[in-house]
CSV table of C-alpha atoms in Angstrom, one decimal:
chain,number,residue,atom,x,y,z
M,14,UNK,CA,-82.6,111.6,25.7
M,15,UNK,CA,-86.1,111.7,24.2
M,16,UNK,CA,-86.5,115.3,24.0
M,17,UNK,CA,-90.5,116.0,23.8
M,18,UNK,CA,-92.7,113.3,23.1
M,19,UNK,CA,-96.6,113.3,22.5
M,20,UNK,CA,-99.3,110.8,22.8
M,21,UNK,CA,-101.4,110.0,20.8
M,22,UNK,CA,-100.2,110.4,17.3
M,23,UNK,CA,-103.4,110.1,15.8
M,24,UNK,CA,-106.9,110.6,17.3
M,25,UNK,CA,-110.3,110.7,15.5
M,26,UNK,CA,-113.3,111.9,18.0
M,27,UNK,CA,-116.9,112.9,17.3
M,28,UNK,CA,-118.4,116.2,17.9
M,29,UNK,CA,-118.7,116.5,21.8
M,30,UNK,CA,-116.5,114.1,22.7
M,31,UNK,CA,-113.4,114.8,25.3
M,32,UNK,CA,-110.0,114.0,25.1
M,33,UNK,CA,-106.6,114.7,26.7
M,34,UNK,CA,-103.3,115.3,24.8
M,35,UNK,CA,-100.5,114.3,26.7
M,36,UNK,CA,-97.1,115.9,26.5
M,37,UNK,CA,-93.7,115.2,28.4
M,38,UNK,CA,-90.1,116.5,28.0
M,39,UNK,CA,-87.0,115.0,29.4
M,40,UNK,CA,-84.8,118.1,29.1
M,41,UNK,CA,-85.6,119.9,32.7
M,42,UNK,CA,-87.1,122.7,30.7
M,43,UNK,CA,-89.1,125.2,32.6
M,44,UNK,CA,-91.5,126.3,29.9
M,45,UNK,CA,-93.9,124.5,28.0
M,46,UNK,CA,-96.2,125.4,25.0
M,47,UNK,CA,-99.2,124.0,23.0
M,48,UNK,CA,-99.8,125.0,19.6
M,49,UNK,CA,-102.1,124.3,16.9
M,50,UNK,CA,-101.1,124.1,13.2
M,51,UNK,CA,-103.8,124.4,10.3
M,52,UNK,CA,-103.2,123.6,6.6
M,53,UNK,CA,-101.4,126.5,4.9
M,54,UNK,CA,-100.8,128.3,8.2
M,55,UNK,CA,-98.2,128.9,10.8
M,56,UNK,CA,-98.3,127.8,14.2
M,57,UNK,CA,-100.6,129.4,17.0
M,58,UNK,CA,-100.1,129.2,20.6
M,59,UNK,CA,-102.9,127.9,22.5
M,60,UNK,CA,-101.6,128.0,26.0
M,61,UNK,CA,-98.4,128.2,27.5
M,62,UNK,CA,-96.6,127.2,31.2
M,63,UNK,CA,-93.6,129.5,32.0
M,64,UNK,CA,-92.6,127.3,34.8
M,65,UNK,CA,-94.2,124.8,36.8
M,66,UNK,CA,-97.4,125.8,38.5
M,67,UNK,CA,-98.2,128.6,36.0
M,68,UNK,CA,-100.5,128.5,33.0
M,69,UNK,CA,-101.2,131.4,30.7
M,70,UNK,CA,-103.5,132.0,27.7
M,71,UNK,CA,-101.9,132.2,24.4
M,72,UNK,CA,-103.4,133.6,20.9
M,73,UNK,CA,-106.4,131.0,20.5
M,74,UNK,CA,-107.5,129.6,24.0
M,75,UNK,CA,-111.2,129.0,23.5
M,76,UNK,CA,-112.3,125.3,23.8
M,77,UNK,CA,-109.1,124.2,25.5
M,78,UNK,CA,-107.7,123.8,28.9
M,79,UNK,CA,-104.3,122.9,30.2
M,80,UNK,CA,-102.7,121.5,33.1
M,81,UNK,CA,-99.0,121.6,34.2
M,82,UNK,CA,-98.8,118.5,36.0
M,83,UNK,CA,-95.2,118.7,37.2
M,84,UNK,CA,-92.2,120.1,35.5
M,85,UNK,CA,-92.1,117.4,32.9
M,86,UNK,CA,-95.6,117.2,31.7
M,87,UNK,CA,-98.1,119.5,30.2
M,88,UNK,CA,-101.6,118.1,29.1
M,89,UNK,CA,-104.2,119.9,26.7
M,90,UNK,CA,-107.8,118.7,27.1
M,91,UNK,CA,-110.6,119.3,24.9
M,92,UNK,CA,-114.0,119.0,27.0
M,93,UNK,CA,-116.4,118.9,24.0
M,94,UNK,CA,-114.6,118.7,20.8
M,95,UNK,CA,-115.8,120.6,17.6
M,96,UNK,CA,-114.9,120.1,13.9
M,97,UNK,CA,-113.1,123.4,14.3
M,98,UNK,CA,-110.5,121.8,16.5
M,99,UNK,CA,-109.4,119.6,13.7
M,100,UNK,CA,-105.6,120.3,13.4
M,101,UNK,CA,-102.1,119.3,14.1
M,102,UNK,CA,-101.4,119.8,17.9
M,103,UNK,CA,-97.6,120.7,18.7
M,104,UNK,CA,-96.5,120.5,22.2
M,105,UNK,CA,-93.0,122.6,22.9
M,106,UNK,CA,-90.5,123.2,25.6
M,107,UNK,CA,-87.8,125.7,26.4
M,108,UNK,CA,-85.3,126.3,28.9
M,109,UNK,CA,-85.7,129.7,30.8
M,110,UNK,CA,-81.9,130.5,30.2
M,111,UNK,CA,-80.1,130.6,26.6
M,112,UNK,CA,-79.2,127.4,25.5
M,113,UNK,CA,-76.0,125.9,24.5
M,114,UNK,CA,-76.0,127.6,21.2
M,115,UNK,CA,-77.0,131.1,23.0
M,116,UNK,CA,-80.5,130.7,21.8
M,117,UNK,CA,-84.0,130.7,23.1
M,118,UNK,CA,-85.3,128.0,20.8
M,119,UNK,CA,-88.2,125.9,21.6
M,120,UNK,CA,-88.3,122.2,21.1
M,121,UNK,CA,-91.0,120.9,19.3
M,122,UNK,CA,-92.6,117.2,19.6
M,123,UNK,CA,-93.7,115.0,16.7
M,124,UNK,CA,-97.5,116.5,16.8
M,125,UNK,CA,-100.9,114.8,17.5
M,126,UNK,CA,-103.1,114.7,14.4
M,127,UNK,CA,-106.7,115.4,15.6
M,128,UNK,CA,-109.7,115.1,13.3
M,129,UNK,CA,-113.2,115.9,14.8
M,130,UNK,CA,-116.2,114.6,12.8
J,6,UNK,CA,-103.1,141.7,16.1
J,7,UNK,CA,-99.7,141.9,14.9
J,8,UNK,CA,-98.3,139.0,12.9
J,9,UNK,CA,-95.1,137.7,10.9
J,10,UNK,CA,-95.7,137.1,7.4
J,11,UNK,CA,-94.1,135.8,4.2
J,12,UNK,CA,-93.5,137.0,0.7
J,13,UNK,CA,-93.3,133.7,-1.1
J,14,UNK,CA,-95.5,130.6,-0.2
J,15,UNK,CA,-93.4,128.6,-2.6
J,16,UNK,CA,-89.8,128.4,-3.6
J,17,UNK,CA,-88.1,126.3,-6.2
J,18,UNK,CA,-84.6,126.0,-6.7
J,19,UNK,CA,-82.0,123.8,-8.4
J,20,UNK,CA,-79.7,121.6,-6.1
J,21,UNK,CA,-76.5,123.5,-5.3
J,22,UNK,CA,-78.0,126.9,-5.7
J,23,UNK,CA,-78.7,129.4,-3.1
J,24,UNK,CA,-82.0,129.8,-1.7
J,25,UNK,CA,-83.4,132.9,-0.1
J,26,UNK,CA,-86.5,132.9,2.1
J,27,UNK,CA,-88.0,135.9,2.9
J,28,UNK,CA,-90.2,137.3,5.8
J,29,UNK,CA,-91.9,140.6,6.9
J,30,UNK,CA,-92.3,141.3,10.5
J,31,UNK,CA,-94.9,144.0,11.5
J,32,UNK,CA,-94.2,144.3,15.5
J,33,UNK,CA,-91.6,146.7,16.0
J,34,UNK,CA,-91.3,146.0,19.7
J,35,UNK,CA,-90.0,142.2,18.7
J,36,UNK,CA,-86.4,141.8,19.7
J,37,UNK,CA,-86.0,138.3,19.0
J,38,UNK,CA,-86.4,136.3,15.7
J,39,UNK,CA,-86.2,132.6,15.0
J,40,UNK,CA,-86.1,130.3,11.7
J,41,UNK,CA,-87.7,126.8,11.8
J,42,UNK,CA,-87.5,124.1,9.4
J,43,UNK,CA,-90.4,121.6,9.2
J,44,UNK,CA,-90.4,118.4,7.3
J,45,UNK,CA,-93.4,116.6,6.5
J,46,UNK,CA,-95.1,114.8,9.2
J,47,UNK,CA,-92.3,116.2,11.8
J,48,UNK,CA,-92.4,119.1,14.4
J,49,UNK,CA,-90.6,122.3,13.6
J,50,UNK,CA,-87.1,122.0,14.0
J,51,UNK,CA,-84.7,125.3,15.2
J,52,UNK,CA,-82.3,126.5,12.4
J,53,UNK,CA,-81.0,129.7,13.8
J,54,UNK,CA,-82.0,132.9,15.6
J,55,UNK,CA,-81.0,136.4,15.7
J,56,UNK,CA,-81.5,139.4,18.3
J,57,UNK,CA,-82.6,142.5,17.3
J,58,UNK,CA,-79.5,144.2,18.0
J,59,UNK,CA,-77.7,142.4,15.4
J,60,UNK,CA,-78.1,142.6,11.5
J,61,UNK,CA,-76.8,139.4,10.6
J,62,UNK,CA,-75.9,135.9,12.2
J,63,UNK,CA,-74.2,132.7,10.3
J,64,UNK,CA,-74.6,129.0,11.0
J,65,UNK,CA,-73.8,126.0,9.1
J,66,UNK,CA,-74.8,126.8,5.4
J,67,UNK,CA,-77.3,129.4,6.7
J,68,UNK,CA,-77.2,133.1,7.4
J,69,UNK,CA,-80.0,135.4,8.8
J,70,UNK,CA,-80.4,139.0,7.8
J,71,UNK,CA,-82.1,141.2,9.5
J,72,UNK,CA,-83.4,144.9,8.2
J,73,UNK,CA,-85.1,146.7,11.1
J,74,UNK,CA,-85.6,149.8,8.9
J,75,UNK,CA,-88.1,147.9,6.6
J,76,UNK,CA,-89.0,145.3,9.1
J,77,UNK,CA,-87.6,142.2,7.0
J,78,UNK,CA,-86.2,139.1,7.8
J,79,UNK,CA,-84.5,136.7,5.3
J,80,UNK,CA,-83.0,133.1,5.5
J,81,UNK,CA,-80.2,132.1,3.1
J,82,UNK,CA,-79.4,128.5,2.5
J,83,UNK,CA,-76.0,128.1,0.8
J,84,UNK,CA,-75.5,125.3,-1.7
J,85,UNK,CA,-79.2,123.8,-1.3
J,86,UNK,CA,-79.5,120.2,-0.9
J,87,UNK,CA,-82.5,117.9,-1.4
J,88,UNK,CA,-82.4,117.5,2.4
J,89,UNK,CA,-83.3,121.3,2.7
J,90,UNK,CA,-86.8,120.6,1.2
J,91,UNK,CA,-89.4,121.6,3.7
J,92,UNK,CA,-91.5,124.4,5.0
J,93,UNK,CA,-89.5,127.1,6.5
J,94,UNK,CA,-91.2,129.2,9.3
J,95,UNK,CA,-90.1,132.5,10.8
J,96,UNK,CA,-91.1,133.7,14.1
J,97,UNK,CA,-91.0,136.7,16.1
J,98,UNK,CA,-90.6,137.1,19.9
J,99,UNK,CA,-90.8,139.5,22.7
J,100,UNK,CA,-92.2,140.1,26.2
J,101,UNK,CA,-89.7,137.8,28.2
J,102,UNK,CA,-89.5,135.5,25.2
J,103,UNK,CA,-92.3,133.2,26.3
J,104,UNK,CA,-94.3,133.9,23.3
J,105,UNK,CA,-93.5,133.3,19.6
J,106,UNK,CA,-95.5,134.6,16.5
J,107,UNK,CA,-95.4,132.3,13.6
J,108,UNK,CA,-95.5,133.2,10.1
J,109,UNK,CA,-97.4,131.0,7.5
J,110,UNK,CA,-94.4,129.4,6.1
J,111,UNK,CA,-92.7,129.0,2.9
J,112,UNK,CA,-92.3,125.7,1.2
J,113,UNK,CA,-88.7,125.1,-0.3
J,114,UNK,CA,-88.5,122.5,-3.1
J,115,UNK,CA,-85.1,121.4,-4.2
J,116,UNK,CA,-85.0,119.8,-7.6
J,117,UNK,CA,-82.0,117.4,-8.9
């Protein structure tokens, strides 16, 4: 059981380039999320997908697009990267029902460190 | 918008002491709170959660206290160990639990 996996781990882009961050989970979770984390700050929600076939904006969606490819995969795309998008990106997933511990916790991947020059 | 904040950005403790990490929240409609631990270079890891209809919840070496009157949340770690060194985030949720709002984090440094 790998949990939540993200690729790539590191990426350097030039301003204006595009790229897609990949995320997959093998826990059969319904909901998936994309966050960004900037130095000295908490995580901010970019987009989420409550269930397969649906996506919704979070707190900071501008400059990003997402695709819920299937129940396992949720990708984040930067169409024209900007230096302000330099950050660490985390994908997370959560089951619709309370987990074994009775919690609604989100499970996080290891992150993608993106630098835009 | 409303957000979750923290009183102390950095907390230093001696190994074996108890640690208390505090968090203030501003959204009175939040009905679910979580504490996460994040080690360097890793994603956040769930520690414990509490619903708004509870005042206290205990886990293994951790206790979360919720004071809705003053909108305050705390995480107590008993007998702090070097492996507890990390950044700790509180987060609040509401509206079907699809969205979490995270605080800025507190760094816990455990000294031998």
